[in-house]
Amino acid sequence: MKKFVCALIILIFLAFLAFEFQKSPSYIVLDVLEADKLYLDLNFNGLKEDNELVKLEGIQVVGGKTDEKTLENLDITEDEAKYIKKSAKKYMISNFLGEKVSLKMSSDNNSNLNKENKDVSRVETLGRVYFHGVDLAQILLIKGFALSDGENNPDVQNLYKILENPRGIKKNAKQLQNFRCKKSHLDFRKNPKNRALQRAKSRSSQVFRTSLVRKFGDVEIFLVNPNSNKMPSSSCGTEACRVLLKNIKNVKESIDFALYGLDRQDEILNALLEAKKRGVKIRGVVDSKADGTYVYADTAKLVKNFDVRADLSGANMHNKFFIFDNDKIFTGTMNISTTGTGGYNANTAVLIKNENVVRAFRSEFEQLYEGKFQGAKRDFSVQNINLGAAGEVDIYFSPAGNPLEKGILPFLRGARRQIYVSIFYLTNRMIIDELVAAKARGVDVRIIYDSVGANNMKALVALMRSKGLKLKVENWGGKNHEKNMVIDGKIFITGSANFSNSGMGKNDENILIFKNEYLAKFYLEYFLKLYDDLDEKYLKFTPRAESFESGNSCYDGLDNNFDGKIDKDDAGCKI
């Protein structure tokens, strides 16, 4: 009887907790400023803003404002306190960045936050943050990373006081002191290989949300942040990839895909194989070289296991789209690869549920599947498709649809305020000329150019810079694989095609032009954050794609600049 009563009490308590936390909305942890200071997505727009900083109430991280008396009581040095502070931040990043948490505001702050409020006035807000019902402040106290803060609410301070763990703090300090004595063998310059292994192991144990996600009516858009992942990944490392995987697993009748290739993405491959086992009809089209080999070796697994046609021409079948049950389209700039779906490169993906969009992509797929590529194709481009809350979209299929002259150039010529471009390759002279003309009539033109493309096209980069275009070359570890423009905060262009002669007029590609100010501004804000994050020196200086200047490129196991040399063997990675 006693066991039954105890079990009943526990169940009631758990139900109460579940009810309490269900009432509060969940917020994504966008960034960790310090272990006790988190940026939460309070405005639900996927963007980190100054007024979304939340300070964990009732605690103070060791090494923050830790005074001499406290250090003496804990029997640790100031240097040890600083290392504890760094370790605490790393712990929070490793375990909570990108996760959903609940927030209970301090009583004097509750009025400042609600789901509808788009302008939270307080820059730093005190509150208690919970992860699956567990108070993050309590975790930091128990781990020995923090002390109870007597300066704030006495009730909160008293609650946390009993959870202080001075022994844990001393233990952390001792471990960090030992680490300082031994850390020379991990020094970046003396042994970069060890540092690379350390980073890779650290990344594999962390959960990161590498996409900013927003839904507009029929359209869900995924923006993959190139600063989130320090290594390519063979797992589904992006929100876009997880949504793609979910749709493959949930499909009922058919999957048709047109892909540039497949590179070590076994989660996607296995999901397709499972779908085939349960009777889903799967067909595909892939790119191949004229000799029958593939850019990505694992593309052969698609050809072996499914009903797949390969393009054997000299041009590229450069699409990256899936059609699910003749109901949804998944497309964008992202390849199914360790750097694409794996989250190392900057990319954009869109999921669209609209019968007219599906019909256009279905028509394009069928002729590719029949073996009609490039110049042999008919044009199934379509304009002004109504997407409800997402406005309208124009869809062009290259080369037959002539997306350059019918789609992109008219919008560039009509630009009055701003043209922002994020691109892997920008070599088409008609586009460049229109960007220069726009600049001359007072339009703000900014470009984020991939370092591989920029180094291969130095003369064109120099020309655009000489004409006053604000062109920054990225120094990320991965590539800027986007093929995007945003014009006057109203037009957003994306798709598989680079802004090159081949992309516009030779390869098999798809280009989507969204006409919706909310969707366009969502990307515009994201673009500006990436642009501003790049140092001003990259307006004049072009870093090598594989060098110590470019993120983790000297330790990622990739031939980032396609010169046949990887990491330490590349000239840019020689110390």
Coordinates of C-alpha atoms in Angstrom, one line a residue:
M1 CA 0.0 0.0 0.0
K2 CA 2.8 2.4 0.9
K3 CA 4.5 1.7 -2.5
F4 CA 1.2 2.5 -4.3
V5 CA 0.8 5.8 -2.4
C6 CA 4.4 6.8 -3.1
A7 CA 4.0 5.9 -6.8
L8 CA 0.8 7.9 -7.0
I9 CA 2.4 11.0 -5.4
I10 CA 5.3 10.8 -7.8
L11 CA 2.9 10.6 -10.8
I12 CA 0.9 13.6 -9.5
F13 CA 4.1 15.6 -9.1
L14 CA 5.3 14.7 -12.6
A15 CA 2.0 15.6 -14.1
F16 CA 2.1 18.9 -12.3
L17 CA 5.6 19.6 -13.7
A18 CA 4.5 18.6 -17.2
F19 CA 1.5 21.0 -16.9
E20 CA 3.7 23.8 -15.6
F21 CA 6.2 23.6 -18.4
Q22 CA 3.6 23.0 -21.1
K23 CA 2.1 26.4 -20.3
S24 CA 5.4 28.1 -21.2
P25 CA 6.5 28.5 -24.8
S26 CA 9.8 26.9 -25.8
Y27 CA 12.7 29.0 -27.1
I28 CA 15.8 28.0 -29.1
V29 CA 19.2 28.8 -27.5
L30 CA 20.7 30.8 -30.3
D31 CA 24.1 31.6 -28.6
V32 CA 26.0 31.4 -25.3
L33 CA 27.6 34.7 -24.4
E34 CA 28.7 33.3 -21.0
A35 CA 27.7 30.2 -19.1
D36 CA 25.0 32.1 -17.3
K37 CA 24.1 34.5 -20.2
L38 CA 22.1 33.0 -23.1
Y39 CA 20.6 34.4 -26.2
L40 CA 17.1 32.8 -26.6
D41 CA 14.9 33.2 -29.7
L42 CA 12.3 35.2 -27.8
N43 CA 10.9 36.8 -31.0
F44 CA 10.7 33.4 -32.8
N45 CA 12.5 34.7 -35.9
G46 CA 15.6 32.6 -35.7
L47 CA 17.9 35.6 -35.4
K48 CA 20.0 36.6 -32.4
E49 CA 19.2 40.1 -31.3
D50 CA 20.5 42.3 -28.5
N51 CA 17.2 42.3 -26.6
E52 CA 17.1 38.5 -26.4
L53 CA 19.9 38.1 -23.8
V54 CA 18.8 36.3 -20.6
K55 CA 20.9 36.1 -17.5
L56 CA 20.3 33.0 -15.3
E57 CA 18.8 34.4 -12.1
G58 CA 20.4 33.8 -8.7
I59 CA 23.9 32.5 -9.6
Q60 CA 27.3 33.9 -10.5
V61 CA 29.7 31.9 -12.6
V62 CA 33.1 31.4 -11.0
G63 CA 35.6 33.7 -12.8
G64 CA 33.0 36.3 -13.6
K65 CA 32.8 38.8 -10.6
T66 CA 34.5 36.4 -8.2
D67 CA 36.2 38.5 -5.6
E68 CA 39.5 37.8 -3.8
K69 CA 37.8 36.7 -0.6
T70 CA 35.7 34.2 -2.4
L71 CA 38.8 32.8 -4.3
E72 CA 40.5 32.5 -0.9
N73 CA 37.6 30.6 0.6
L74 CA 37.5 28.3 -2.4
D75 CA 41.3 27.9 -2.3
I76 CA 41.7 28.6 -6.0
T77 CA 43.8 31.2 -7.9
E78 CA 42.5 33.9 -10.2
D79 CA 43.9 32.0 -13.3
E80 CA 42.1 28.9 -12.2
A81 CA 38.8 30.8 -11.8
K82 CA 39.2 32.1 -15.4
Y83 CA 39.7 28.6 -16.7
I84 CA 36.6 27.5 -14.8
K85 CA 34.7 30.3 -16.5
K86 CA 35.9 29.1 -19.9
S87 CA 35.1 25.5 -19.1
A88 CA 31.6 26.4 -18.0
K89 CA 30.9 28.3 -21.2
K90 CA 32.2 25.3 -23.3
Y91 CA 30.0 23.0 -21.2
M92 CA 26.9 25.1 -21.9
I93 CA 27.7 25.3 -25.7
S94 CA 28.3 21.6 -25.9
N95 CA 25.0 20.6 -24.2
F96 CA 22.4 23.4 -24.8
L97 CA 23.3 25.4 -27.9
G98 CA 20.5 24.9 -30.4
E99 CA 18.2 23.2 -27.8
K100 CA 14.7 24.2 -26.8
V101 CA 14.3 25.6 -23.3
S102 CA 11.6 27.1 -21.1
L103 CA 11.8 30.4 -19.4
K104 CA 10.4 31.7 -16.2
M105 CA 10.9 35.4 -15.9
S106 CA 11.6 37.3 -12.7
S107 CA 8.4 38.9 -11.4
D108 CA 9.5 42.4 -12.5
N109 CA 10.2 41.2 -16.0
N110 CA 7.2 39.0 -16.8
S111 CA 5.3 41.9 -18.4
N112 CA 8.1 42.3 -21.0
L113 CA 7.8 38.9 -22.7
N114 CA 5.0 37.2 -24.5
K115 CA 4.7 35.4 -27.8
E116 CA 3.2 38.3 -29.6
N117 CA 5.7 40.9 -28.4
K118 CA 8.2 41.6 -31.1
D119 CA 10.1 44.4 -29.3
V120 CA 11.4 43.2 -25.9
S121 CA 12.6 46.4 -24.3
R122 CA 15.1 44.9 -21.8
V123 CA 18.5 44.2 -23.2
E124 CA 19.5 41.7 -20.4
T125 CA 16.7 40.0 -18.6
L126 CA 16.8 37.9 -15.4
G127 CA 15.1 34.6 -15.5
R128 CA 15.2 30.9 -14.7
V129 CA 15.8 28.7 -17.7
Y130 CA 14.7 25.0 -17.8
F131 CA 15.8 22.2 -20.1
H132 CA 13.2 19.3 -19.9
G133 CA 12.2 20.6 -16.5
V134 CA 15.7 20.9 -15.1
D135 CA 17.0 24.3 -14.0
L136 CA 20.2 25.3 -15.9
A137 CA 21.3 27.4 -12.9
Q138 CA 21.1 24.3 -10.7
I139 CA 23.2 22.3 -13.1
L140 CA 26.0 24.9 -13.1
L141 CA 25.9 25.0 -9.3
I142 CA 26.0 21.2 -8.9
K143 CA 28.8 20.9 -11.5
G144 CA 30.9 23.4 -9.6
F145 CA 30.9 26.1 -12.2
A146 CA 28.9 28.7 -10.2
L147 CA 28.0 30.1 -6.8
S148 CA 24.8 31.4 -5.4
D149 CA 24.4 35.1 -6.0
G150 CA 23.3 36.9 -2.9
E151 CA 22.8 40.2 -4.7
N152 CA 19.6 39.2 -6.4
N153 CA 16.3 37.9 -5.2
P154 CA 16.9 36.5 -1.6
D155 CA 14.4 33.7 -2.2
V156 CA 16.2 32.5 -5.3
Q157 CA 19.6 32.9 -3.6
N158 CA 18.5 30.8 -0.7
L159 CA 17.1 28.1 -3.0
Y160 CA 20.4 27.9 -4.8
K161 CA 22.6 28.2 -1.7
I162 CA 22.2 24.6 -0.7
L163 CA 23.2 23.4 -4.2
E164 CA 26.6 25.2 -4.2
N165 CA 29.4 22.7 -4.7
P166 CA 32.7 24.2 -3.5
R167 CA 34.3 20.8 -3.7
G168 CA 33.3 20.6 -7.4
I169 CA 34.8 24.1 -7.9
K170 CA 38.1 23.0 -6.3
K171 CA 38.1 19.8 -8.3
N172 CA 37.5 21.8 -11.6
A173 CA 40.3 24.1 -10.6
K174 CA 42.7 21.3 -9.9
Q175 CA 41.9 19.5 -13.2
L176 CA 42.4 22.7 -15.1
Q177 CA 45.7 23.4 -13.3
N178 CA 46.9 20.0 -14.4
F179 CA 45.7 20.7 -17.9
R180 CA 47.7 23.9 -18.0
C181 CA 50.8 22.0 -17.1
K182 CA 50.3 19.4 -19.8
K183 CA 48.6 21.4 -22.6
S184 CA 51.7 22.1 -24.6
H185 CA 51.3 18.9 -26.6
L186 CA 47.9 20.3 -27.8
D187 CA 49.3 23.6 -28.8
F188 CA 47.8 24.8 -32.2
R189 CA 51.1 25.6 -33.8
K190 CA 53.2 22.7 -32.3
N191 CA 50.8 19.9 -33.0
P192 CA 47.8 20.9 -35.2
K193 CA 46.9 17.3 -35.8
N194 CA 46.1 16.7 -32.1
R195 CA 44.1 19.9 -32.1
A196 CA 42.1 18.8 -35.2
L197 CA 41.3 15.4 -33.5
Q198 CA 40.2 17.2 -30.4
R199 CA 37.9 19.5 -32.3
A200 CA 36.5 16.6 -34.3
K201 CA 35.7 14.6 -31.2
S202 CA 34.2 17.6 -29.5
R203 CA 31.9 18.3 -32.5
S204 CA 30.7 14.7 -32.7
S205 CA 29.4 14.8 -29.2
Q206 CA 27.5 18.1 -29.6
V207 CA 24.1 18.8 -30.9
F208 CA 23.9 22.0 -33.0
R209 CA 21.0 23.5 -34.8
T210 CA 22.8 24.8 -37.9
S211 CA 19.7 26.1 -39.7
L212 CA 17.6 29.2 -39.2
V213 CA 14.1 28.0 -40.0
R214 CA 10.9 30.0 -40.9
K215 CA 7.6 29.1 -42.4
F216 CA 5.6 31.3 -44.7
G217 CA 2.4 29.7 -45.8
D218 CA 3.2 27.0 -48.3
V219 CA 6.9 27.5 -47.9
E220 CA 9.4 26.5 -45.2
I221 CA 12.9 28.0 -45.6
F222 CA 16.1 26.7 -44.0
L223 CA 19.3 28.8 -43.8
V224 CA 22.4 26.8 -43.0
N225 CA 24.9 28.9 -41.0
P226 CA 28.5 28.3 -42.1
N227 CA 29.8 29.4 -38.7
S228 CA 28.0 26.6 -36.8
N229 CA 30.0 23.5 -37.9
K230 CA 33.7 23.3 -37.8
M231 CA 34.0 20.0 -39.6
P232 CA 32.1 18.2 -42.5
S233 CA 29.8 15.5 -41.2
S234 CA 28.5 12.2 -42.4
S235 CA 25.4 12.5 -40.2
C236 CA 22.3 14.7 -40.8
G237 CA 23.9 17.8 -39.3
T238 CA 21.3 20.4 -40.3
E239 CA 17.7 21.1 -39.6
A240 CA 17.1 21.0 -43.4
C241 CA 18.6 17.5 -43.5
R242 CA 16.4 16.3 -40.6
V243 CA 13.3 17.6 -42.4
L244 CA 14.4 15.9 -45.6
L245 CA 14.9 12.7 -43.7
K246 CA 11.5 13.0 -42.0
N247 CA 9.8 13.4 -45.3
I248 CA 11.6 10.3 -46.7
K249 CA 10.5 8.3 -43.7
N250 CA 6.9 9.5 -43.9
V251 CA 6.3 9.2 -47.7
K252 CA 3.5 6.8 -48.7
E253 CA 3.7 6.2 -52.4
S254 CA 6.5 7.8 -54.4
I255 CA 9.8 9.7 -54.3
D256 CA 11.4 11.2 -57.4
F257 CA 14.7 13.0 -57.1
A258 CA 17.2 14.9 -59.3
L259 CA 20.5 15.1 -57.5
Y260 CA 24.0 16.3 -58.4
G261 CA 25.2 13.3 -56.4
L262 CA 25.5 11.6 -53.0
D263 CA 28.5 11.8 -50.6
R264 CA 28.7 9.7 -47.4
Q265 CA 25.1 10.5 -46.2
D266 CA 24.1 7.0 -45.1
E267 CA 21.1 8.3 -43.1
I268 CA 19.5 9.6 -46.3
L269 CA 20.5 6.4 -48.3
N270 CA 19.2 4.1 -45.6
A271 CA 16.0 6.0 -45.3
L272 CA 15.5 5.6 -49.1
L273 CA 16.2 1.9 -48.9
E274 CA 13.7 1.5 -46.1
A275 CA 11.1 3.4 -48.1
K276 CA 11.8 1.0 -51.0
K277 CA 11.3 -2.0 -48.8
R278 CA 7.8 -0.8 -47.7
G279 CA 6.7 -0.4 -51.3
V280 CA 7.5 3.2 -52.1
K281 CA 8.2 3.8 -55.8
I282 CA 11.6 5.5 -56.1
R283 CA 13.0 7.0 -59.3
G284 CA 15.9 9.3 -59.8
V285 CA 18.2 11.3 -62.0
V286 CA 21.9 12.0 -61.2
D287 CA 24.8 13.8 -62.8
S288 CA 27.8 11.8 -64.1
K289 CA 30.9 12.6 -66.1
A290 CA 31.1 11.7 -69.7
D291 CA 33.1 8.5 -68.8
G292 CA 30.4 7.3 -66.5
T293 CA 32.1 8.1 -63.2
Y294 CA 30.7 10.5 -60.6
V295 CA 31.8 13.6 -58.8
Y296 CA 30.6 12.0 -55.6
A297 CA 31.5 8.3 -55.4
D298 CA 28.4 7.3 -53.4
T299 CA 26.2 8.3 -56.3
A300 CA 26.9 4.8 -57.6
K301 CA 24.9 3.5 -54.7
L302 CA 21.8 5.4 -55.9
V303 CA 22.2 4.0 -59.4
K304 CA 22.7 0.5 -58.0
N305 CA 19.7 0.4 -55.6
F306 CA 17.1 2.5 -57.4
D307 CA 15.6 3.2 -60.8
V308 CA 18.0 6.0 -61.7
R309 CA 19.1 7.7 -65.0
A310 CA 22.5 9.3 -65.3
D311 CA 23.4 12.3 -67.4
L312 CA 26.5 11.4 -69.4
S313 CA 27.0 14.8 -71.1
G314 CA 29.8 17.3 -70.6
A315 CA 27.4 19.8 -68.9
N316 CA 26.1 19.2 -65.3
M317 CA 22.7 17.9 -64.1
H318 CA 23.1 20.3 -61.2
N319 CA 19.6 20.1 -59.6
K320 CA 19.1 19.2 -55.9
F321 CA 15.4 18.4 -55.6
F322 CA 13.0 15.7 -54.2
I323 CA 9.3 15.3 -55.0
F324 CA 7.3 13.5 -52.2
D325 CA 4.0 11.8 -53.1
N326 CA 3.4 14.4 -55.8
D327 CA 2.6 16.7 -52.8
K328 CA 5.8 18.5 -51.7
I329 CA 9.0 19.7 -53.2
F330 CA 12.3 19.9 -51.4
T331 CA 15.0 21.9 -53.3
G332 CA 17.6 24.7 -52.9
T333 CA 21.4 25.1 -53.0
M334 CA 22.3 22.2 -50.8
N335 CA 23.9 19.0 -52.1
I336 CA 23.4 15.6 -50.3
S337 CA 26.9 15.5 -48.9
T338 CA 29.1 15.9 -45.9
T339 CA 29.5 19.6 -46.5
G340 CA 25.9 20.1 -47.7
T341 CA 23.4 18.2 -45.6
G342 CA 26.3 17.7 -43.2
G343 CA 26.2 21.4 -42.4
Y344 CA 29.8 22.6 -43.2
N345 CA 28.9 24.9 -46.1
A346 CA 26.5 27.9 -46.2
N347 CA 23.4 26.7 -48.0
T348 CA 19.7 27.4 -48.4
A349 CA 16.9 24.8 -48.7
V350 CA 13.1 25.2 -49.2
L351 CA 10.2 22.8 -48.7
I352 CA 7.1 23.8 -50.7
K353 CA 3.7 22.2 -50.5
N354 CA 1.8 23.5 -53.5
E355 CA 0.2 21.6 -56.4
N356 CA 1.3 24.1 -59.0
V357 CA 4.9 24.1 -57.9
V358 CA 4.8 20.3 -57.8
R359 CA 3.4 20.1 -61.3
A360 CA 6.2 22.2 -62.7
F361 CA 8.9 20.2 -61.0
R362 CA 7.1 16.9 -62.0
S363 CA 7.2 18.0 -65.7
E364 CA 10.9 18.8 -65.5
F365 CA 11.7 15.6 -63.7
E366 CA 9.9 13.4 -66.3
Q367 CA 11.9 14.7 -69.2
L368 CA 15.1 14.3 -67.3
Y369 CA 14.1 10.8 -66.4
E370 CA 13.4 10.1 -70.1
G371 CA 17.0 11.1 -70.9
K372 CA 16.4 14.6 -72.2
F373 CA 19.0 16.9 -70.7
Q374 CA 20.1 20.5 -71.4
G375 CA 19.4 21.5 -75.0
A376 CA 17.0 18.6 -75.6
K377 CA 14.5 19.7 -73.0
R378 CA 11.2 21.6 -73.3
D379 CA 10.6 24.6 -71.1
F380 CA 8.3 24.0 -68.1
S381 CA 9.0 27.2 -66.3
V382 CA 6.0 28.9 -64.8
Q383 CA 5.5 32.4 -63.2
N384 CA 3.3 34.0 -60.6
I385 CA 2.3 30.8 -58.6
N386 CA 0.2 31.8 -55.6
L387 CA 1.8 30.6 -52.4
G388 CA -0.7 32.1 -49.9
A389 CA 1.2 33.8 -47.1
A390 CA 4.5 33.3 -49.0
G391 CA 3.3 35.6 -51.8
E392 CA 4.2 34.4 -55.3
V393 CA 7.0 32.5 -56.9
D394 CA 8.4 32.3 -60.4
I395 CA 10.1 29.0 -61.3
Y396 CA 12.7 28.7 -64.1
F397 CA 14.4 25.6 -65.4
S398 CA 17.8 26.2 -67.0
P399 CA 18.7 26.3 -69.9
A400 CA 15.4 26.1 -71.7
G401 CA 13.6 28.6 -69.5
N402 CA 16.3 31.3 -70.0
P403 CA 16.2 32.4 -66.3
L404 CA 18.8 35.1 -66.8
E405 CA 17.0 37.3 -69.3
K406 CA 13.4 36.4 -68.4
G407 CA 13.8 36.3 -64.6
I408 CA 16.9 37.7 -62.9
L409 CA 18.0 40.7 -65.1
P410 CA 14.5 42.5 -65.0
F411 CA 14.6 42.5 -61.2
L412 CA 18.2 43.7 -61.1
R413 CA 17.3 46.6 -63.5
G414 CA 14.3 47.5 -61.3
A415 CA 16.3 47.6 -58.0
R416 CA 16.1 50.9 -56.2
R417 CA 17.5 50.4 -52.7
Q418 CA 19.6 47.3 -52.3
I419 CA 20.9 44.2 -54.0
Y420 CA 22.6 41.6 -51.7
V421 CA 24.2 38.6 -53.3
S422 CA 25.6 35.5 -51.6
I423 CA 27.3 33.2 -54.1
F424 CA 29.7 30.4 -54.9
Y425 CA 30.5 31.6 -58.5
L426 CA 29.6 35.0 -59.9
T427 CA 31.0 35.2 -63.4
N428 CA 28.2 36.1 -65.8
R429 CA 29.1 39.5 -67.2
M430 CA 25.5 40.5 -67.8
I431 CA 24.8 40.1 -64.1
I432 CA 28.0 41.9 -63.1
D433 CA 27.2 44.8 -65.5
E434 CA 23.7 45.2 -63.9
L435 CA 25.2 45.2 -60.4
V436 CA 27.7 47.9 -61.5
A437 CA 24.8 49.9 -63.1
A438 CA 22.7 49.6 -60.0
K439 CA 25.6 50.8 -57.8
A440 CA 26.0 53.8 -60.2
R441 CA 22.3 54.8 -59.7
G442 CA 22.7 54.7 -55.9
V443 CA 21.7 51.1 -55.0
D444 CA 23.5 49.5 -52.1
V445 CA 25.2 46.5 -53.6
R446 CA 26.9 43.9 -51.3
I447 CA 28.3 40.5 -52.1
I448 CA 29.5 37.6 -50.1
Y449 CA 31.7 35.6 -52.5
D450 CA 33.1 32.1 -51.8
S451 CA 36.9 32.1 -51.5
V452 CA 37.3 29.2 -54.1
G453 CA 35.3 31.2 -56.7
A454 CA 37.1 34.4 -55.8
N455 CA 40.6 33.0 -56.1
N456 CA 39.7 31.4 -59.5
M457 CA 38.2 34.6 -60.8
K458 CA 40.6 37.2 -59.4
A459 CA 40.3 39.6 -62.4
L460 CA 36.5 39.7 -62.1
V461 CA 36.6 40.2 -58.3
A462 CA 39.1 43.0 -58.8
L463 CA 36.8 44.6 -61.4
M464 CA 33.8 44.5 -59.2
R465 CA 35.7 46.0 -56.3
S466 CA 37.1 48.7 -58.5
K467 CA 33.6 49.7 -59.5
G468 CA 32.7 50.3 -55.8
L469 CA 30.8 47.1 -55.1
K470 CA 31.1 46.0 -51.5
L471 CA 32.4 42.6 -52.1
K472 CA 33.6 40.5 -49.2
V473 CA 35.3 37.1 -49.7
E474 CA 34.4 34.7 -46.9
N475 CA 37.0 33.0 -44.7
W476 CA 34.9 30.2 -43.4
G477 CA 36.1 26.6 -43.3
G478 CA 33.4 25.4 -45.6
K479 CA 32.2 27.0 -48.8
N480 CA 29.7 29.7 -49.4
H481 CA 27.6 27.3 -51.5
E482 CA 24.6 29.7 -51.8
K483 CA 23.2 31.0 -55.0
N484 CA 21.1 33.7 -53.6
M485 CA 20.0 37.3 -54.1
V486 CA 17.7 39.6 -52.2
I487 CA 16.5 42.7 -53.9
D488 CA 14.9 45.8 -52.2
G489 CA 13.7 43.6 -49.3
K490 CA 10.9 42.3 -51.6
I491 CA 12.5 39.7 -54.0
F492 CA 14.4 36.6 -52.9
I493 CA 16.1 34.4 -55.5
T494 CA 17.6 31.0 -54.7
G495 CA 18.0 27.6 -56.4
S496 CA 20.7 25.3 -57.7
A497 CA 22.2 27.6 -60.3
N498 CA 25.4 29.7 -59.8
F499 CA 25.3 33.1 -61.4
S500 CA 27.7 31.9 -64.1
N501 CA 27.4 31.3 -67.8
S502 CA 27.0 27.5 -67.2
G503 CA 24.5 28.0 -64.4
M504 CA 22.3 30.3 -66.5
G505 CA 22.6 28.8 -69.9
K506 CA 24.1 25.4 -70.0
N507 CA 23.5 23.1 -67.0
D508 CA 20.2 21.6 -65.9
E509 CA 19.2 23.8 -63.0
N510 CA 16.2 25.3 -61.2
I511 CA 15.8 28.9 -60.1
L512 CA 13.1 30.2 -57.8
I513 CA 12.2 33.8 -57.5
F514 CA 10.0 34.5 -54.4
K515 CA 8.0 37.8 -54.4
N516 CA 7.2 38.3 -50.8
E517 CA 8.7 41.0 -48.5
Y518 CA 8.5 39.0 -45.3
L519 CA 10.4 36.0 -46.8
A520 CA 12.9 38.4 -48.4
K521 CA 13.5 40.4 -45.2
F522 CA 14.0 37.1 -43.3
Y523 CA 16.9 36.3 -45.6
L524 CA 18.1 39.9 -45.8
E525 CA 18.6 40.1 -42.0
Y526 CA 20.4 36.8 -42.1
F527 CA 22.7 38.0 -45.0
L528 CA 23.6 41.2 -43.1
K529 CA 24.6 39.2 -40.0
L530 CA 26.9 37.0 -42.1
Y531 CA 28.2 40.0 -44.0
D532 CA 28.9 42.1 -40.9
D533 CA 30.5 39.1 -39.2
L534 CA 33.2 39.0 -41.9
D535 CA 36.1 41.3 -41.2
E536 CA 36.3 44.6 -43.1
K537 CA 39.7 43.6 -44.5
Y538 CA 38.0 41.0 -46.7
L539 CA 36.6 43.9 -48.8
K540 CA 40.1 44.2 -50.2
F541 CA 41.9 41.0 -49.2
T542 CA 41.0 37.6 -50.7
P543 CA 41.9 34.7 -48.3
R544 CA 42.9 31.3 -49.7
A545 CA 40.2 28.6 -49.4
E546 CA 42.6 26.2 -47.7
S547 CA 44.7 28.1 -45.2
F548 CA 45.0 29.2 -41.5
E549 CA 43.1 32.3 -42.6
S550 CA 40.0 30.2 -43.5
G551 CA 38.3 28.7 -40.4
N552 CA 39.1 25.0 -39.9
S553 CA 40.1 24.3 -43.5
C554 CA 43.6 23.1 -42.6
Y555 CA 42.1 20.3 -40.4
D556 CA 38.9 19.3 -42.1
G557 CA 40.2 16.5 -44.4
L558 CA 39.0 18.2 -47.5
D559 CA 40.7 19.6 -50.6
N560 CA 39.0 22.9 -50.2
N561 CA 40.6 24.6 -53.2
F562 CA 40.6 21.6 -55.5
D563 CA 44.3 21.6 -56.1
G564 CA 44.9 18.0 -55.2
K565 CA 46.4 18.7 -51.8
I566 CA 44.7 18.3 -48.5
D567 CA 45.3 20.1 -45.2
K568 CA 49.0 20.1 -44.1
D569 CA 50.1 19.2 -47.7
D570 CA 48.5 22.4 -49.0
A571 CA 50.8 25.5 -49.2
G572 CA 48.3 27.6 -47.3
C573 CA 48.5 25.1 -44.3
K574 CA 52.2 24.9 -43.9
I575 CA 53.3 26.6 -40.7

